[in-house]
């Protein structure tokens, strides 16, 4: 019986340790997922200490390739837009009109992206296309 | 014509499976063996009919019959026959049809002959899941919908999915996922029939090894594909879609350990039931997540109506199994007494807790946006650092267990002899870890290496010991077959962990702009752009480069390309980056041609990933170990 109790204490310690760790890890890795208009509505002070992930449509003809390999573009959503600067891997599917997700910091005027995603095309369904056909 | 045959036989298959389920329930109530046989025949007919149906879809895809909507959506004129065939599982409806077909095969052949006791009940569980999937494809997501329009070309398959890894990857994951249904049905069958013996564990063994091996292959191929094709130099991103595939694997790994304890020592009976239930739920939950559009992932699957059906199904199964669990759990009581804390059983319990913690971490990270939106109204994610912070100490603890537990006896173990046994491997490991430290200077890596190498050397030591004993007793390796299978898997996992650690801590990234014949030095490397070329094929324009990388006296020629498709069609993309990788044992040179500059120079990205090879080698070894475990019965009859 003593063994059982010891095992339970040990199990409890492990679980307590990891619960604490999970709690801490969540705090340090939060990323706020917002749309363009939501970000623009936030106070600058809120945006300044938040890691943001913003989703929007890449505005037509807004992509500019710089000579240092970085790019600038605008993403828009319900009439609002954000100016984005990014340096890094550009996904193949990234271009005008796609849904892009950028992650990084926003200082009120320029969004400095550390990551850029574009929606991956492994689509199982495409409602619009289906409507077109039937 | 073929379309109608496929559609009708799908419907017939659903009806037959429904009958079969009904008769299995009757046979359970009346305790009739004859009815079991009748139901089994219905199941066979259902499988036959479903086979006809899936063959019809197969033919439609091969001949590119554009009157079928599924064909239109997944195939195009320029698609090769191989990828036309694999389009069977490229879309939602087709993949569900394949899912149902595999499931019906599994349920049909999973006859626990020796175990009449749990037979009808476990078949009921299996047939019920089958009927659910057949209902989905017969009425909600049929692959046999037609269009009356004249269509001459389909949407085709996205070029980045036209990769051999990507065509086998889903199939392998399906084989693994779906085979989880069988141990689940055995467990539920035992629970319903109040069969408290460990028989269901014994007959589940082959299924769980099978499932583990194919899930592993699926995960490996998926990450290999991401590494080769996605062009960001990584193999794992903690994306929700990746996470949901990992969770059942984690729980299954836990189950392989704890079920071993039950098989040998009749302990952890209730725990094993709950564990296999949870693994099954998470596999269905994963399917639900990836197809309902509930969680936004980089792999976007547009919203679809079948999510609701999955949620109802999950809740129903959950309530049903928990109901029986609380009703019958007293039949599952472990009587065995464990004498000391350091016995194998207890180490398995700790192992299970750690695996459960990883699973919960991954689950929490995956559903975090949903929870946060529900509570705060804001969508908040957790980044990859979340997983790394929590999993790092967890992996260290698991490695610690991995170095000790294989040498502990059951029930009445003492830790001292094991520590003594491990002393030599540990000292050797310190030396190796110090050497690595002098190169990489990271104490985290030092800890990982220390434990990994201890495990490796201790296993090799044990093997050497047995080789010497073999002179006296020739059968020793056969007798210990299972033990050695697990050793092989452990060796593979340890190499994998080392590969992941090295490559994620010491990845180097450089941006580079080169004109023709220009060369630049980065670190110890010399990179020279030999020449570039432009080609045109029927479907695309190709911009390619030949690049020479020199490291010391070694030279590697790499050939990255950038493809621009002439027509976008419905592919949604027209640009495709062909990464060029030169892999050596010590490092991978990973080169991307980004684009051409205004002034005629070319932009490149180069990644240097150290020891990624260990990751692939390790995974491969583990999978070999998994395969060998499956064939155990034939050799040792245990």
Short mmCIF file of C-alpha atoms in Angstrom, two decimals, chain A residues 1-133:
data_model
loop_
_atom_site.label_atom_id
_atom_site.label_comp_id
_atom_site.label_asym_id
_atom_site.label_seq_id
_atom_site.Cartn_x
_atom_site.Cartn_y
_atom_site.Cartn_z
CA UNK A 1 0.00 0.00 0.00
CA UNK A 2 2.86 2.32 0.81
CA UNK A 3 4.08 1.96 -2.78
CA UNK A 4 0.73 3.11 -4.10
CA UNK A 5 0.79 6.25 -1.98
CA UNK A 6 4.33 7.06 -3.03
CA UNK A 7 3.40 6.59 -6.65
CA UNK A 8 0.44 8.90 -6.21
CA UNK A 9 2.60 11.56 -4.61
CA UNK A 10 5.10 11.27 -7.43
CA UNK A 11 2.34 11.46 -10.04
CA UNK A 12 0.87 14.47 -8.29
CA UNK A 13 4.24 16.26 -8.28
CA UNK A 14 4.74 15.63 -11.99
CA UNK A 15 1.27 16.84 -12.85
CA UNK A 16 1.62 19.92 -10.62
CA UNK A 17 4.96 20.78 -12.21
CA UNK A 18 3.62 20.51 -15.73
CA UNK A 19 0.42 22.40 -14.92
CA UNK A 20 2.58 25.25 -13.68
CA UNK A 21 4.78 25.02 -16.75
CA UNK A 22 1.81 25.00 -19.11
CA UNK A 23 0.41 28.05 -17.33
CA UNK A 24 3.73 29.90 -17.67
CA UNK A 25 4.21 28.82 -21.27
CA UNK A 26 0.75 30.02 -22.25
CA UNK A 27 1.46 33.43 -20.77
CA UNK A 28 4.70 33.85 -22.63
CA UNK A 29 3.53 32.70 -26.03
CA UNK A 30 0.18 34.40 -26.55
CA UNK A 31 -0.55 35.64 -30.03
CA UNK A 32 -3.68 37.68 -30.67
CA UNK A 33 -5.54 36.68 -33.77
CA UNK A 34 -7.43 39.65 -35.16
CA UNK A 35 -8.79 41.08 -38.33
CA UNK A 36 -7.46 44.28 -39.85
CA UNK A 37 -10.31 46.40 -38.58
CA UNK A 38 -10.04 44.98 -35.06
CA UNK A 39 -6.35 45.82 -34.91
CA UNK A 40 -6.99 49.36 -36.07
CA UNK A 41 -9.67 49.78 -33.42
CA UNK A 42 -7.29 48.78 -30.61
CA UNK A 43 -5.42 51.42 -28.66
CA UNK A 44 -1.83 51.77 -29.78
CA UNK A 45 -0.78 50.98 -26.25
CA UNK A 46 -2.50 47.59 -26.41
CA UNK A 47 -0.99 46.76 -29.77
CA UNK A 48 2.49 47.75 -28.68
CA UNK A 49 2.94 44.92 -26.20
CA UNK A 50 0.91 42.30 -27.97
CA UNK A 51 2.18 39.77 -30.44
CA UNK A 52 -0.37 39.98 -33.21
CA UNK A 53 -1.52 37.71 -35.96
CA UNK A 54 -3.62 39.52 -38.49
CA UNK A 55 -5.64 38.10 -41.30
CA UNK A 56 -6.66 40.01 -44.38
CA UNK A 57 -6.85 39.98 -48.15
CA UNK A 58 -3.74 41.15 -49.98
CA UNK A 59 -4.70 44.40 -51.70
CA UNK A 60 -4.43 44.37 -55.49
CA UNK A 61 -1.22 45.90 -56.86
CA UNK A 62 0.08 46.65 -53.40
CA UNK A 63 2.97 44.19 -53.33
CA UNK A 64 6.35 45.88 -53.73
CA UNK A 65 9.53 43.84 -53.92
CA UNK A 66 12.53 45.65 -52.45
CA UNK A 67 16.07 45.10 -53.61
CA UNK A 68 17.14 43.71 -50.22
CA UNK A 69 14.72 40.80 -50.63
CA UNK A 70 12.06 42.22 -48.36
CA UNK A 71 8.55 43.02 -49.44
CA UNK A 72 5.91 45.59 -48.60
CA UNK A 73 2.22 45.15 -49.14
CA UNK A 74 -1.17 46.02 -47.77
CA UNK A 75 -3.76 43.71 -46.37
CA UNK A 76 -7.35 44.77 -46.22
CA UNK A 77 -10.57 43.70 -44.63
CA UNK A 78 -13.97 45.41 -44.71
CA UNK A 79 -12.57 48.62 -46.14
CA UNK A 80 -9.69 49.04 -43.69
CA UNK A 81 -6.09 48.33 -44.55
CA UNK A 82 -2.73 47.86 -42.89
CA UNK A 83 0.68 48.46 -44.36
CA UNK A 84 2.98 45.47 -43.85
CA UNK A 85 6.74 45.10 -44.11
CA UNK A 86 8.17 41.63 -44.26
CA UNK A 87 11.45 39.92 -44.85
CA UNK A 88 11.64 36.18 -45.08
CA UNK A 89 10.27 33.26 -46.98
CA UNK A 90 7.39 34.21 -49.21
CA UNK A 91 4.90 31.39 -49.64
CA UNK A 92 4.31 30.26 -53.20
CA UNK A 93 0.63 30.99 -52.99
CA UNK A 94 1.18 34.58 -51.85
CA UNK A 95 -0.08 37.13 -54.39
CA UNK A 96 -2.75 39.77 -54.96
CA UNK A 97 -6.13 38.83 -53.63
CA UNK A 98 -5.20 35.81 -51.50
CA UNK A 99 -5.99 35.54 -47.84
CA UNK A 100 -2.78 36.24 -45.99
CA UNK A 101 -1.92 35.95 -42.33
CA UNK A 102 0.91 38.00 -40.88
CA UNK A 103 2.41 37.67 -37.45
CA UNK A 104 4.48 40.34 -35.76
CA UNK A 105 4.23 43.79 -34.20
CA UNK A 106 2.14 46.80 -35.10
CA UNK A 107 3.19 50.31 -34.11
CA UNK A 108 0.06 52.07 -35.28
CA UNK A 109 1.18 52.69 -38.83
CA UNK A 110 3.50 49.91 -39.96
CA UNK A 111 3.09 46.22 -39.29
CA UNK A 112 6.46 44.52 -39.05
CA UNK A 113 5.83 40.89 -39.85
CA UNK A 114 8.07 38.09 -38.65
CA UNK A 115 5.96 35.45 -40.30
CA UNK A 116 3.85 35.40 -43.37
CA UNK A 117 1.36 32.71 -44.23
CA UNK A 118 -0.97 32.42 -47.12
CA UNK A 119 -3.82 29.99 -47.00
CA UNK A 120 -2.65 26.60 -48.14
CA UNK A 121 -4.65 25.19 -50.99
CA UNK A 122 -5.33 21.70 -49.65
CA UNK A 123 -8.98 22.55 -49.84
CA UNK A 124 -11.41 19.79 -49.35
CA UNK A 125 -14.35 21.79 -50.53
CA UNK A 126 -14.96 24.88 -52.46
CA UNK A 127 -18.53 26.01 -52.04
CA UNK A 128 -18.39 28.70 -54.71
CA UNK A 129 -17.05 26.35 -57.28
CA UNK A 130 -19.71 23.86 -56.48
CA UNK A 131 -22.39 26.49 -56.88
CA UNK A 132 -20.98 27.45 -60.24
CA UNK A 133 -21.36 23.92 -61.48
#
